[in-house]
Coordinates of C-alpha atoms in Angstrom, one line a residue:
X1 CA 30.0 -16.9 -59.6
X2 CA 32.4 -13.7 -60.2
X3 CA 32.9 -15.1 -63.5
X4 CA 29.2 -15.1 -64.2
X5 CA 28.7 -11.9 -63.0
X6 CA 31.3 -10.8 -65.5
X7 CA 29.1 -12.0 -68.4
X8 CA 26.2 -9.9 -66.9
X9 CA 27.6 -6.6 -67.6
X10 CA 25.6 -5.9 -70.9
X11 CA 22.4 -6.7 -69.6
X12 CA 23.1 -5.1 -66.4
X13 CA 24.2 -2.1 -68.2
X14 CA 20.7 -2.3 -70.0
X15 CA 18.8 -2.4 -67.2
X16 CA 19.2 0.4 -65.2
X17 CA 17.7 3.5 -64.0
X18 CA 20.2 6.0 -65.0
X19 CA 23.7 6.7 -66.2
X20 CA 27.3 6.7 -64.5
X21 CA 27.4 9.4 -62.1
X22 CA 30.1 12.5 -63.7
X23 CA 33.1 10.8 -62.7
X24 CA 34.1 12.6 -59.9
X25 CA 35.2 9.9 -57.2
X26 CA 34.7 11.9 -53.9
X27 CA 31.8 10.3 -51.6
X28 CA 28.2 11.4 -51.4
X29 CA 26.6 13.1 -49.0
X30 CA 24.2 11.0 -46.8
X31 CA 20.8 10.2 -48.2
X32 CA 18.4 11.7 -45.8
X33 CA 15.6 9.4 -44.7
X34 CA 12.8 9.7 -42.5
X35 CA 13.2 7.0 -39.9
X36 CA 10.3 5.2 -38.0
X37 CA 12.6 4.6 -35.4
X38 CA 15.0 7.2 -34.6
X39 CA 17.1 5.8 -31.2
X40 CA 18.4 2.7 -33.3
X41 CA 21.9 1.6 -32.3
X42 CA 24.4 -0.7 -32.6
X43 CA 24.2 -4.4 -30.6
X44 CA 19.8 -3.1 -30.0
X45 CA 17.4 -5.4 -31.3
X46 CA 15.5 -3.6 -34.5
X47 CA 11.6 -3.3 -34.6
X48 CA 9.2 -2.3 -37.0
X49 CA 6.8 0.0 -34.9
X50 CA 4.1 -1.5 -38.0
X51 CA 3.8 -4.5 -39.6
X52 CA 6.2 -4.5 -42.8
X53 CA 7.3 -6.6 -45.7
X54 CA 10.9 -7.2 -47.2
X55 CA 11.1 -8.5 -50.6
X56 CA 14.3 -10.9 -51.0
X57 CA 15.9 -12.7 -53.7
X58 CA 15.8 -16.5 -52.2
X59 CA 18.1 -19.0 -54.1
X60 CA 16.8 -22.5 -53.7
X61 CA 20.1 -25.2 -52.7
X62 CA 18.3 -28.7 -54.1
X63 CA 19.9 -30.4 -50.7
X64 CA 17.6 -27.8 -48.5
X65 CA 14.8 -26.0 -50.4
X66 CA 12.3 -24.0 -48.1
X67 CA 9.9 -25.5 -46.6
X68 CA 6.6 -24.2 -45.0
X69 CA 8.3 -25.7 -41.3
X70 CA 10.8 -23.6 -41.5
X71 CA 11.0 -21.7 -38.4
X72 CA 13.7 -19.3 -39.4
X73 CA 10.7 -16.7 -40.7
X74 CA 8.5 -16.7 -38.5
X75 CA 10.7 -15.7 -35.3
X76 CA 12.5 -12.9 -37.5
X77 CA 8.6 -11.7 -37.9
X78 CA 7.9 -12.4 -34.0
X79 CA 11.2 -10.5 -33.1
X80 CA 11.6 -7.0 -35.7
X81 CA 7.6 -7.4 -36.8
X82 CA 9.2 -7.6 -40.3
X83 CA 8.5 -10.2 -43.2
X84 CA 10.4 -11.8 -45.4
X85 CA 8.8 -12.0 -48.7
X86 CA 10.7 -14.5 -51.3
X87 CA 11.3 -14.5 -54.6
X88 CA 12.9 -17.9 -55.9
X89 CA 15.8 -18.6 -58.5
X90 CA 17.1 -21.8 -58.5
X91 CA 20.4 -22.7 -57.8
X92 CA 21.5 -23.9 -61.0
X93 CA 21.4 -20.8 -62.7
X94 CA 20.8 -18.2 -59.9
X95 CA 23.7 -15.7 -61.0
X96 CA 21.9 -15.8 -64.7
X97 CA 18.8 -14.9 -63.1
X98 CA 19.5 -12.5 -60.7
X99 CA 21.1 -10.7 -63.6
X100 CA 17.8 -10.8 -66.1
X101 CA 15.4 -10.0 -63.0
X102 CA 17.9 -7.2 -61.9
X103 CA 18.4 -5.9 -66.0
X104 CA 14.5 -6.1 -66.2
X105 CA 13.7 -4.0 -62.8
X106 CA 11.6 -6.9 -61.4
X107 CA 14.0 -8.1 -58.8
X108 CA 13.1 -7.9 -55.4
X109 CA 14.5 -5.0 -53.0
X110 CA 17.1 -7.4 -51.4
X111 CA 19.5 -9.1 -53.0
X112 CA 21.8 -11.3 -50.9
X113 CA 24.2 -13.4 -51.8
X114 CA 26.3 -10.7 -53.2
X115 CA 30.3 -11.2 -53.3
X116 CA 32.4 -8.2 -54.4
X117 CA 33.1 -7.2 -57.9
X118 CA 29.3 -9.1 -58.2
X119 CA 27.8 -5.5 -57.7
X120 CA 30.1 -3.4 -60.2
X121 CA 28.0 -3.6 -63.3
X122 CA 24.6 -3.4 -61.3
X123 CA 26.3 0.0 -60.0
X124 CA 27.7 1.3 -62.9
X125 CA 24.0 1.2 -64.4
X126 CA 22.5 2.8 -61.4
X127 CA 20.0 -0.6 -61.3
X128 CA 21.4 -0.7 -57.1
X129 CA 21.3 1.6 -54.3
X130 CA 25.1 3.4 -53.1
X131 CA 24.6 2.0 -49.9
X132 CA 27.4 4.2 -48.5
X133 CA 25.0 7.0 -49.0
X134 CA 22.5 5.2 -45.9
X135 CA 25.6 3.9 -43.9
X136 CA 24.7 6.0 -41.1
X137 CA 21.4 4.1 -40.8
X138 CA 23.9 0.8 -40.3
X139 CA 25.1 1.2 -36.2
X140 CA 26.0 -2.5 -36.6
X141 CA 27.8 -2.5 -39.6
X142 CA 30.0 0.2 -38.9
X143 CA 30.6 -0.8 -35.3
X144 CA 32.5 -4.2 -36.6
X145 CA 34.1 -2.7 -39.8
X146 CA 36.1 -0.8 -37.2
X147 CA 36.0 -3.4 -34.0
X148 CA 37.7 -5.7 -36.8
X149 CA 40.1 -2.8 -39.0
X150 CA 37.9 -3.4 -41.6
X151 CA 37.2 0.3 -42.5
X152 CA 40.2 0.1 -45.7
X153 CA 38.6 -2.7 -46.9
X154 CA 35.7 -1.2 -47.4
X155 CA 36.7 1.7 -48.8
X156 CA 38.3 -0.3 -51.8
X157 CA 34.7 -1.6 -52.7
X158 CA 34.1 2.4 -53.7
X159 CA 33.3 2.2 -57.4
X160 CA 34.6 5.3 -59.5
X161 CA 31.6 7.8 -58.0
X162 CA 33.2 7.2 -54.7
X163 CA 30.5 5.4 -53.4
X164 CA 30.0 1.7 -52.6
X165 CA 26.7 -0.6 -53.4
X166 CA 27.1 -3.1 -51.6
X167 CA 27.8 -4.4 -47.6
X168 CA 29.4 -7.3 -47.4
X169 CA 30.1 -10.0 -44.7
X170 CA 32.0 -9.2 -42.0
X171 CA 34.6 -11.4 -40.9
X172 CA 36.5 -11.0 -37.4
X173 CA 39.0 -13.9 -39.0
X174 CA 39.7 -14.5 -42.1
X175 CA 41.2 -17.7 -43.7
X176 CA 40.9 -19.7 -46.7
X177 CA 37.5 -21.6 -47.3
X178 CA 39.1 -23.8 -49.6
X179 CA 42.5 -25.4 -49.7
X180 CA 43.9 -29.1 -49.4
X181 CA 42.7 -32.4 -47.1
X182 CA 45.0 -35.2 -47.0
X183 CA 44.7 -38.5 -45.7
X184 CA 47.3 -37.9 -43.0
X185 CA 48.0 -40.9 -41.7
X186 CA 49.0 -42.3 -45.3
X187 CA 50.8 -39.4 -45.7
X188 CA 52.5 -40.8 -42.2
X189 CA 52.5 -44.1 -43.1
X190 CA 54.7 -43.6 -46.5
X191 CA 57.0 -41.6 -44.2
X192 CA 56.0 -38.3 -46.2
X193 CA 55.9 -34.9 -44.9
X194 CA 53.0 -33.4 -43.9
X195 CA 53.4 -30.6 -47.1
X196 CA 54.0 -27.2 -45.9
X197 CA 54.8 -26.4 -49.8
X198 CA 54.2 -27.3 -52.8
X199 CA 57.3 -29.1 -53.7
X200 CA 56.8 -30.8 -49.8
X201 CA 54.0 -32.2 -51.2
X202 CA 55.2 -33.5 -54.8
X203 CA 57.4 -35.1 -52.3
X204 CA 54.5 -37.0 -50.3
X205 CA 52.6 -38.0 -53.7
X206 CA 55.8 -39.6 -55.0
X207 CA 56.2 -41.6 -51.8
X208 CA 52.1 -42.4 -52.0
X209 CA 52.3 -43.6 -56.0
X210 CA 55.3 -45.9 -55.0
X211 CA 53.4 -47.5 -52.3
X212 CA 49.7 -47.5 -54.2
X213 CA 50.6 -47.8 -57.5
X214 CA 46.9 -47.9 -58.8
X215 CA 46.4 -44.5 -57.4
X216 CA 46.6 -40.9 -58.9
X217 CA 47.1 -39.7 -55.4
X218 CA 46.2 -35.6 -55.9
X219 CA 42.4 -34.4 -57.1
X220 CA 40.6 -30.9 -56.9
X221 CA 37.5 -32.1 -57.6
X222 CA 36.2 -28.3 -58.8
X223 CA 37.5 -28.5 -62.5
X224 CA 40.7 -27.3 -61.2
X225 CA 39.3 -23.7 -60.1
X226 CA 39.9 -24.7 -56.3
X227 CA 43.4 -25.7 -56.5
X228 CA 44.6 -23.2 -58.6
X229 CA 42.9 -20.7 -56.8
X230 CA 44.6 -21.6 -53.4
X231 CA 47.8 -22.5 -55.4
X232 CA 48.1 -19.4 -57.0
X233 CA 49.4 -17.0 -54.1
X234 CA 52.1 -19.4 -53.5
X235 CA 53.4 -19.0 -57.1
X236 CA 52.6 -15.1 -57.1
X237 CA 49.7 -14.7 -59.2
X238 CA 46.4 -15.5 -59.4
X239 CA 44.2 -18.4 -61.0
X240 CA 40.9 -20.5 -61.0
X241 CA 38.4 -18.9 -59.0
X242 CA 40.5 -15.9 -58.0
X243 CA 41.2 -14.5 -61.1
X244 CA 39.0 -11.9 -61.6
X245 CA 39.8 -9.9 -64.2
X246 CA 43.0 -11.4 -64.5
X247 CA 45.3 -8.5 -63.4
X248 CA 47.9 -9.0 -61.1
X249 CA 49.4 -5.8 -59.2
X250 CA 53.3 -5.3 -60.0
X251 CA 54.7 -3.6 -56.8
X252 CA 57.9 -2.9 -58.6
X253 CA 56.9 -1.3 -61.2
X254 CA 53.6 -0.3 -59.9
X255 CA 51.4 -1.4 -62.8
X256 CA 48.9 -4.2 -63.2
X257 CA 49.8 -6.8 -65.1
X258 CA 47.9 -9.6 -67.2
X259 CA 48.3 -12.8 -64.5
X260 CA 48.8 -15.3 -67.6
X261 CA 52.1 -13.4 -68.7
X262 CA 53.9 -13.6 -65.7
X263 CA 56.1 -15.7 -64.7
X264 CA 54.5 -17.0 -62.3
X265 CA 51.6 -18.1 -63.5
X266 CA 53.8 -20.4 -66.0
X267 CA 55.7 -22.0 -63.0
X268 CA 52.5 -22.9 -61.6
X269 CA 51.2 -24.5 -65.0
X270 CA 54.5 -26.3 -65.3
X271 CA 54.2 -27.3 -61.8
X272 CA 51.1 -28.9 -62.2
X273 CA 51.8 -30.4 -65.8
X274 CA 54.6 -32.3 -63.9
X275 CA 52.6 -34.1 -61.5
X276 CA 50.4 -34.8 -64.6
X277 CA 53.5 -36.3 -66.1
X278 CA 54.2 -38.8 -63.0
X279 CA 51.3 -39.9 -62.6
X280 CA 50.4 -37.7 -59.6
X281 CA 47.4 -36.2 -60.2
X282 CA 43.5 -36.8 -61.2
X283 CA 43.1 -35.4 -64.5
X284 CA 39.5 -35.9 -64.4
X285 CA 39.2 -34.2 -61.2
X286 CA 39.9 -31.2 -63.7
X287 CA 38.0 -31.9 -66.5
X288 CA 34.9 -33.5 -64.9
X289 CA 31.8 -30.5 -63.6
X290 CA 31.0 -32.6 -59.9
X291 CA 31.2 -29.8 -57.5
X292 CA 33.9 -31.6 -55.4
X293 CA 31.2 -34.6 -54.7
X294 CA 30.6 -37.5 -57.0
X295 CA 33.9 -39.1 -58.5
X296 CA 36.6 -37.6 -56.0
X297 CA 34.5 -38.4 -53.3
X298 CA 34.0 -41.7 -54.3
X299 CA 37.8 -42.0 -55.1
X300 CA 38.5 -41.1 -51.5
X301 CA 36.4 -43.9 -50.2
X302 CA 38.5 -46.3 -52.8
X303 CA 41.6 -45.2 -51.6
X304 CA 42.8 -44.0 -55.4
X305 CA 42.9 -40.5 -54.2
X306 CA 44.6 -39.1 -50.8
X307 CA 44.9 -35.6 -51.3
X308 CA 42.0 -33.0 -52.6
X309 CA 40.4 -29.8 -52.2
X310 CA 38.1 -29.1 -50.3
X311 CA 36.7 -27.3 -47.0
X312 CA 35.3 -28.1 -43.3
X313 CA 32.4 -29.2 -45.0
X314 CA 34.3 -31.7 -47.3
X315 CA 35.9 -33.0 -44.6
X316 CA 32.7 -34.3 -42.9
X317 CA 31.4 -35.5 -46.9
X318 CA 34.9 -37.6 -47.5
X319 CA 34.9 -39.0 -43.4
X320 CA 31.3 -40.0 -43.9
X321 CA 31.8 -41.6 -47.6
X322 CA 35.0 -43.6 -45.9
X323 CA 32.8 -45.2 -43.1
X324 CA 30.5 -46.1 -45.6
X325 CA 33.2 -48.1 -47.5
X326 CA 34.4 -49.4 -44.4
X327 CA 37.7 -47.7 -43.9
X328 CA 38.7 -47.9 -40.1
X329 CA 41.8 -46.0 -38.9
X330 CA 41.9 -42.7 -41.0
X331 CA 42.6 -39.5 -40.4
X332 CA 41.7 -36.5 -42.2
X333 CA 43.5 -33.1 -42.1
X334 CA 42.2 -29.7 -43.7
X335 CA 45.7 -28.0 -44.3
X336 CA 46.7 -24.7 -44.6
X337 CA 47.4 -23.6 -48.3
X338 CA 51.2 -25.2 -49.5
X339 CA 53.7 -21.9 -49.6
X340 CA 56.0 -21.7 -53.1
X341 CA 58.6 -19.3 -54.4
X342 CA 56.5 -16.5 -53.4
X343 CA 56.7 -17.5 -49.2
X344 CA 54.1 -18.9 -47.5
X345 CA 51.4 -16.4 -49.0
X346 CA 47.7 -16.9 -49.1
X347 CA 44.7 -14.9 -50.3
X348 CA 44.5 -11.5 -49.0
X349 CA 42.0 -10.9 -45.9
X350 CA 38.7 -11.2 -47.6
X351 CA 35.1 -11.1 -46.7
X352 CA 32.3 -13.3 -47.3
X353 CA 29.0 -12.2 -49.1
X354 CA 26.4 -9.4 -48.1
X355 CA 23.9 -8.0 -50.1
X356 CA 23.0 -5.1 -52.6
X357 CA 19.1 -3.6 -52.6
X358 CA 17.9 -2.6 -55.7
X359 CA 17.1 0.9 -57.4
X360 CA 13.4 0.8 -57.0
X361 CA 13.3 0.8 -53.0
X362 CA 14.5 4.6 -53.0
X363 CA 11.2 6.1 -53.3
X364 CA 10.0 3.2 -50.0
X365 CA 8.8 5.1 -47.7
X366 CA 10.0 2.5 -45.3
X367 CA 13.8 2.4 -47.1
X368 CA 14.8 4.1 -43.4
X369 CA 13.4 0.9 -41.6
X370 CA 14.0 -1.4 -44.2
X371 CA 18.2 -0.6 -43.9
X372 CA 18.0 -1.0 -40.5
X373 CA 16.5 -4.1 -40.5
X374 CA 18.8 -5.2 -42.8
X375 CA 21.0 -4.0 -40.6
X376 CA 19.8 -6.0 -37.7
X377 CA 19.6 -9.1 -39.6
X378 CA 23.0 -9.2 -41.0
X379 CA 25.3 -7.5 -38.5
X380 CA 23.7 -7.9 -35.6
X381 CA 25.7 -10.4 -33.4
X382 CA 22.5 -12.0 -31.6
X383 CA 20.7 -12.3 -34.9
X384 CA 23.4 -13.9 -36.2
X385 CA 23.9 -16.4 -33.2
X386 CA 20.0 -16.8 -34.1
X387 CA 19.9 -17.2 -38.0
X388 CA 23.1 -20.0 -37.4
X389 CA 21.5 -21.7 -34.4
X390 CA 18.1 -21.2 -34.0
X391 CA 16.2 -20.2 -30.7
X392 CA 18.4 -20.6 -27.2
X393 CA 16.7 -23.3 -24.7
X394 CA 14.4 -24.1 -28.2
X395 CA 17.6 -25.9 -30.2
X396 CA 20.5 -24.8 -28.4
X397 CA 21.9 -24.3 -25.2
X398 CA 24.6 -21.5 -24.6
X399 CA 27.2 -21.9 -21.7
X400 CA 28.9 -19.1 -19.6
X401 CA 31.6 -18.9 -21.4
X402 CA 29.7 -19.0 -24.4
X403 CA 30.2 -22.4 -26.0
X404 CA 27.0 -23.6 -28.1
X405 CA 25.7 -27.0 -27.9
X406 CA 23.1 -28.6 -30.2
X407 CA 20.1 -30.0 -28.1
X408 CA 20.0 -33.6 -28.3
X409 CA 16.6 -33.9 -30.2
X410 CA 18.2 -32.0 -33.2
X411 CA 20.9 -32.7 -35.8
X412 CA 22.8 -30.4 -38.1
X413 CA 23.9 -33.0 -40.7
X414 CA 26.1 -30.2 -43.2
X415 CA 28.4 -30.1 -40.0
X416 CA 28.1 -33.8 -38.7
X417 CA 26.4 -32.7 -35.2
X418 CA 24.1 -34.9 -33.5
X419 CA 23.8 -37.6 -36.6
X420 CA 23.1 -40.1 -33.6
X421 CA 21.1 -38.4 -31.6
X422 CA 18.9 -36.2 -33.7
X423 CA 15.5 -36.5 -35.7
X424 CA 15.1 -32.4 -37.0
X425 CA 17.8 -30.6 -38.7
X426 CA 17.7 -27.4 -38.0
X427 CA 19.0 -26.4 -41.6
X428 CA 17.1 -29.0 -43.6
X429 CA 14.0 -28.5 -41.2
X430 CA 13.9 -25.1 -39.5
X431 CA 15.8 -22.9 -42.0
X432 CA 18.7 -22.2 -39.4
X433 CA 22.3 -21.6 -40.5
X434 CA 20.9 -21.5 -44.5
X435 CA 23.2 -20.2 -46.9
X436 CA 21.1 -17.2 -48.2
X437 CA 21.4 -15.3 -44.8
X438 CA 24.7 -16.8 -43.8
X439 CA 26.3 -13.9 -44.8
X440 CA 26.8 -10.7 -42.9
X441 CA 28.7 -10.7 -39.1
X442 CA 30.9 -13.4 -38.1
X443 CA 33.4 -13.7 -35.1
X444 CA 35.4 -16.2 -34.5
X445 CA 33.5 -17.9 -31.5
X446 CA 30.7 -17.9 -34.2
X447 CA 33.0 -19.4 -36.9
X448 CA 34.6 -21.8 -34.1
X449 CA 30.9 -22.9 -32.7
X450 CA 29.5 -24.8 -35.3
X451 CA 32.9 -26.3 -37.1
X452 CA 35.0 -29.5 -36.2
X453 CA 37.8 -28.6 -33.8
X454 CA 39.9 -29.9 -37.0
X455 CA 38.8 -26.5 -38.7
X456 CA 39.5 -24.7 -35.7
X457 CA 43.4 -25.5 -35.7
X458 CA 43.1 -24.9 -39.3
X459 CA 42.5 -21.6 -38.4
X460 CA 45.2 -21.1 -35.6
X461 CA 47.5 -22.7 -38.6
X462 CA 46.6 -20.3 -41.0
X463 CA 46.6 -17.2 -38.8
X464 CA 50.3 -18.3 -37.2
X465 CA 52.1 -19.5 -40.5
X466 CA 50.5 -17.6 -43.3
X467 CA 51.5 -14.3 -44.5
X468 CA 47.9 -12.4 -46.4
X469 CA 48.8 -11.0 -49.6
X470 CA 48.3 -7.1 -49.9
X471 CA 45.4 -6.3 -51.8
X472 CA 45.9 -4.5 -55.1
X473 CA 45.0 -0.8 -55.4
X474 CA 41.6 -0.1 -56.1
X475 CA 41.2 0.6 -60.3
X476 CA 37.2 0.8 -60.6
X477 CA 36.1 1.8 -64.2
X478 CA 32.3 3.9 -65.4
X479 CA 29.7 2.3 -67.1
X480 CA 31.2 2.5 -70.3
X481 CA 34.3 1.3 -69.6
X482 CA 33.0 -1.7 -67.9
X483 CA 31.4 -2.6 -71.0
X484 CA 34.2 -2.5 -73.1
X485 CA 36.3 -4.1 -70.5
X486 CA 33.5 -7.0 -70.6
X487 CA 34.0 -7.4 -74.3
X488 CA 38.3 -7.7 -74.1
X489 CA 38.3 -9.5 -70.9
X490 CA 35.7 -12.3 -71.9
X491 CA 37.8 -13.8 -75.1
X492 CA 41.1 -13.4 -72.9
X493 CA 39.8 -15.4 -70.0
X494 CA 38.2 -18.0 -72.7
X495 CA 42.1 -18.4 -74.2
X496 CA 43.9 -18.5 -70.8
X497 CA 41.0 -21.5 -69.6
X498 CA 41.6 -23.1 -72.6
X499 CA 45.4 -23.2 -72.7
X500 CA 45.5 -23.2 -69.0
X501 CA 44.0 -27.1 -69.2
X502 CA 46.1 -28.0 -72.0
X503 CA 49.3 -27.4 -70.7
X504 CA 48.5 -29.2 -67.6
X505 CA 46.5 -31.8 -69.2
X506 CA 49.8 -32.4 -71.8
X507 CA 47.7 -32.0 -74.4
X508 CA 50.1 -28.8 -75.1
X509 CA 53.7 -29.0 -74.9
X510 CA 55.2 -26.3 -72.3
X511 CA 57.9 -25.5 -75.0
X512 CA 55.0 -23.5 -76.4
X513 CA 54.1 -20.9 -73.6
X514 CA 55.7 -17.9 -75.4
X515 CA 53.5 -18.8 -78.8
X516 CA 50.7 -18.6 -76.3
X517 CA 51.4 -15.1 -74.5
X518 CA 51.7 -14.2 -78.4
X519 CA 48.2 -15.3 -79.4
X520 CA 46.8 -13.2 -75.7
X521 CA 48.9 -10.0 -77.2
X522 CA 47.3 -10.5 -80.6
X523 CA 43.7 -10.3 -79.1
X524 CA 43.7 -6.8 -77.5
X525 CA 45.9 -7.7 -74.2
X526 CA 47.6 -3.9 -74.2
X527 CA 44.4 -2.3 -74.6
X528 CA 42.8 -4.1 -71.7
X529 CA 45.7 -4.0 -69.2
X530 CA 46.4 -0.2 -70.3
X531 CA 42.7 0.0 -69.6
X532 CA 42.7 -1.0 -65.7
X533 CA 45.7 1.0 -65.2
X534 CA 44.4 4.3 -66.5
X535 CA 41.8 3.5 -64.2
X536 CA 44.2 3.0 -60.9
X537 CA 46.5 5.8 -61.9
X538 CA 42.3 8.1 -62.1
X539 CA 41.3 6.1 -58.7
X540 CA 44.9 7.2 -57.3
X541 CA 45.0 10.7 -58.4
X542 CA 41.4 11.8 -56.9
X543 CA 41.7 10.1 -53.6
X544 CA 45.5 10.2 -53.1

């Protein structure tokens, strides 16, 4: 999705409502609003004192499309007197959309869904609100970005004007969503270890291919983005769905640097072209566009494949395509990420998406009511126990201590809860725990309550053995240097994709990696990476 976004900048850029603001990177004064209700707070519930309307940008997953049963609208209605207008993109192409309907001014007020660095070209064109300027309006938000230490964060989403334009979600704990499930008890039964690195694990697939000869033990499943993602910190760089624009932050020498130069970045190609070479990994798994289902799940169930990537969720789609094959006796273990030569380092402490509201809503005469709604909705801790779960005593029951149970009468088959028991889903059915309003608040009882206790020692793992790696300094450029960073960084990534799966696939000999970082010079590299810096040493030298 941050890769789309990237190729949104021009139209983005053509569709807003006025320039980038003069460059100075101090933060705005407060918007001033005229509020409806003026003794809002934090942990209150929000309510419209009249009937109003929020218009929402809806993206349509083909496995739970709205429904008119969905209960999920109605009770936000009953509770704030708000409604939830929709307007629908479908999955498929919702980043592409979002980005025409956004370019064209006929996108809805709300747009969730947003991950950071998504908003950047939306802000540098003024088509999005700064909502730092209406944080005050946002008792919730700002209560858990500095419960949770947070407040740093999100500071580094300011954009060069010094303000930020999006919130994002909040996480009181945050770990990996993706990283690597292996059949354990193969893994046992081979006598491998279970892999704490990366060269642990080469270790285990060896042992595997000797005793399951027909098998290419290792898969991602996600075109390789997954793997190399989660890979990359171990190696000390970045890759696959992380890479961003591709920079990587020197601390030594206190520059950014282009990820694909480094040397770390080659010892994780070479890494991966090895297994390639014995017969270790799925090289379709990288090639082939299934989304982590079709052919690796399937592979699973065959027993070709005993290591992929994955999350909880992927968990419960391999246990339940093993029972179908009939496979009795297995055990399934999300891991925390492998460490490498750069320690036992994963992603940096990251949040999970929020929204943006779009340029138009500033002359509302209900923007006051409808930020606090927003508010409400996303980053309020009872409407999120609500959005995930539905209504207490309706579909859940809530113990003392605060453990949530799913009543018998209703399933929540993306988690594997009450497949036996349960006729509704409450996603599929009622709306609840959808992924357009999963976003905002989440603690870790809320996190813990509706995974397998497998995820929840995946957590403790992570938390206990896992070093974060340090963000890198904030380097956000203006309008117009976002466009021309659009037009460098765009071939560049192309190359590195390209060369990327043919040194791993062997269809390019490693001897040839210099030849390569030759060909990224040739096409503007030094005017792209001297680009970002200017813009850290700018970002540095106004806020210090």
């Amino acid at each position: 999705m941050a890769l789309t976004a990237v190729s949104a900048l021009a139209l983005a850029a053509c569709g807003g409502t006025g320039g980038s603001p003069g460059g100075g990177t101090a933060a705005a004064e407060p918007a001033e609003l005229e509020c409806a209700v003026t003794d809002y707070a934090a942990d209150q519930q929000f309510t419209s004192p009249e009937p109003m309307e929020v218009s929402m940008l809806w993206t349509d997953w083909p496995e739970s499309p709205v429904t008119d049963s969905w209960r999920i609208f109605d009770e936000i209605e009953e509770r704030t007197n708000v409604r939830i207008v929709t307007t629908h993109v479908p999955f498929s192409d919702a980043v592409e959309k979002r980005g025409l309907l956004i370019a064209a001014g006929e996108a809805p007020t709300v747009i969730p869904l947003t991950y950071t660095g998504d908003e950047r070209p939306f802000a540098a064109s003024g088509a999005v609100l700064p909502l730092s300027d209406y944080a005050e309006h946002m008792p919730n938000f700002n209560k858990y970005v500095d419960e949770w230490d947070l407040r740093e964060m999100v500071d580094n989403l300011r954009q060069s004007d010094g303000r930020y334009y999006m919130t994002p979600g909040l996480q009181e704990v945050s770990v990996p969503m993706f990283s690597l499930i292996i059949r354990k008890d193969v893994f046992e039964e081979v006598g491998a270890p279970i892999p704490e690195t990366w060269e642990e694990l080469q270790t285990g697939l060896e042992l595997i291919k000797e005793a399951y000869p027909d098998s290419l033990p290792l898969a991602d499943g996600f075109e390789g983005q997954s793997m190399l993602n989660y890979a990359s910190h171990a190696f000390g760089t970045v890759a696959g769905w992380g890479f961003g624009q591709g920079m990587f932050y020197n601390e030594s020498t206190g520059d950014f640097e282009y990820a694909p130069t480094t040397d770390g970045y080659r010892d994780m190609v070479a890494y991966f072209r090895g297994l390639v070479d014995a017969g270790l990994l799925d090289t379709e798994s990288f090639t082939a566009p299934n989304d982590g289902t079709g052919t690796v799940t399937e592979k699973i169930a065959a027993e070709t494949v005993f290591a992929a990537s994955g999350a909880s969720g992927t968990v419960n789609e391999f246990a339940i395509a093993l029972d179908a094959a009939g496979v009795t006796d297995y055990e399934l273990a999300l891991l925390a990420p492998p460490g490498g030569e750069a320690g036992q380092v994963v992603e940096p402490r990251n949040f999970w998406h929020g929204f943006m509201v779009t340029a138009q809503a500033k002359d509302d005469p209900n923007l006051c009511s409808t930020i606090q709604f927003l508010d409400w909705l996303y980053y309020n801790p009872e409407a999120r126990e609500l959005v995930q779960w539905g209504v207490e005593g309706e579909t859940y029951e809530k113990a003392e201590d605060g453990t949530i149970t799913l009543l018998p009468d209703f399933t929540y088959t993306a988690y594997n809860l009450n497949t036996d028991t349960g006729s509704t889903d409450i996603k599929v059915d009622l709306g609840w725990g959808n992924d357009v309003l999963a976003g905002g608040t989440e603690s870790r009882v809320l996190k813990e309550s509706y995974n397998q206790p497998g995820y929840v020692d995946y957590i403790d793992t992570v938390l206990s053995s896992r070093t974060p790696r340090d963000p890198f300094p904030p380097a956000p450029l203006d309008e117009m240097e976002l466009e021309r960073a659009s037009l460098q960084a765009t071939p560049l990534k192309d190359s590195v994709d390209t060369a990327t799966l043919q040194f791993i696939l062997g269809d390019r000999d490693m001897s040839e990696w210099d030849a390569f970082v030759s060909e990224l010079g040739s096409s503007g590299l030094a005017s792209y990476v001297e680009l970002i810096n200017s813009a850290k040493d700018r970002w540095a030298e106004a806020n210090g």
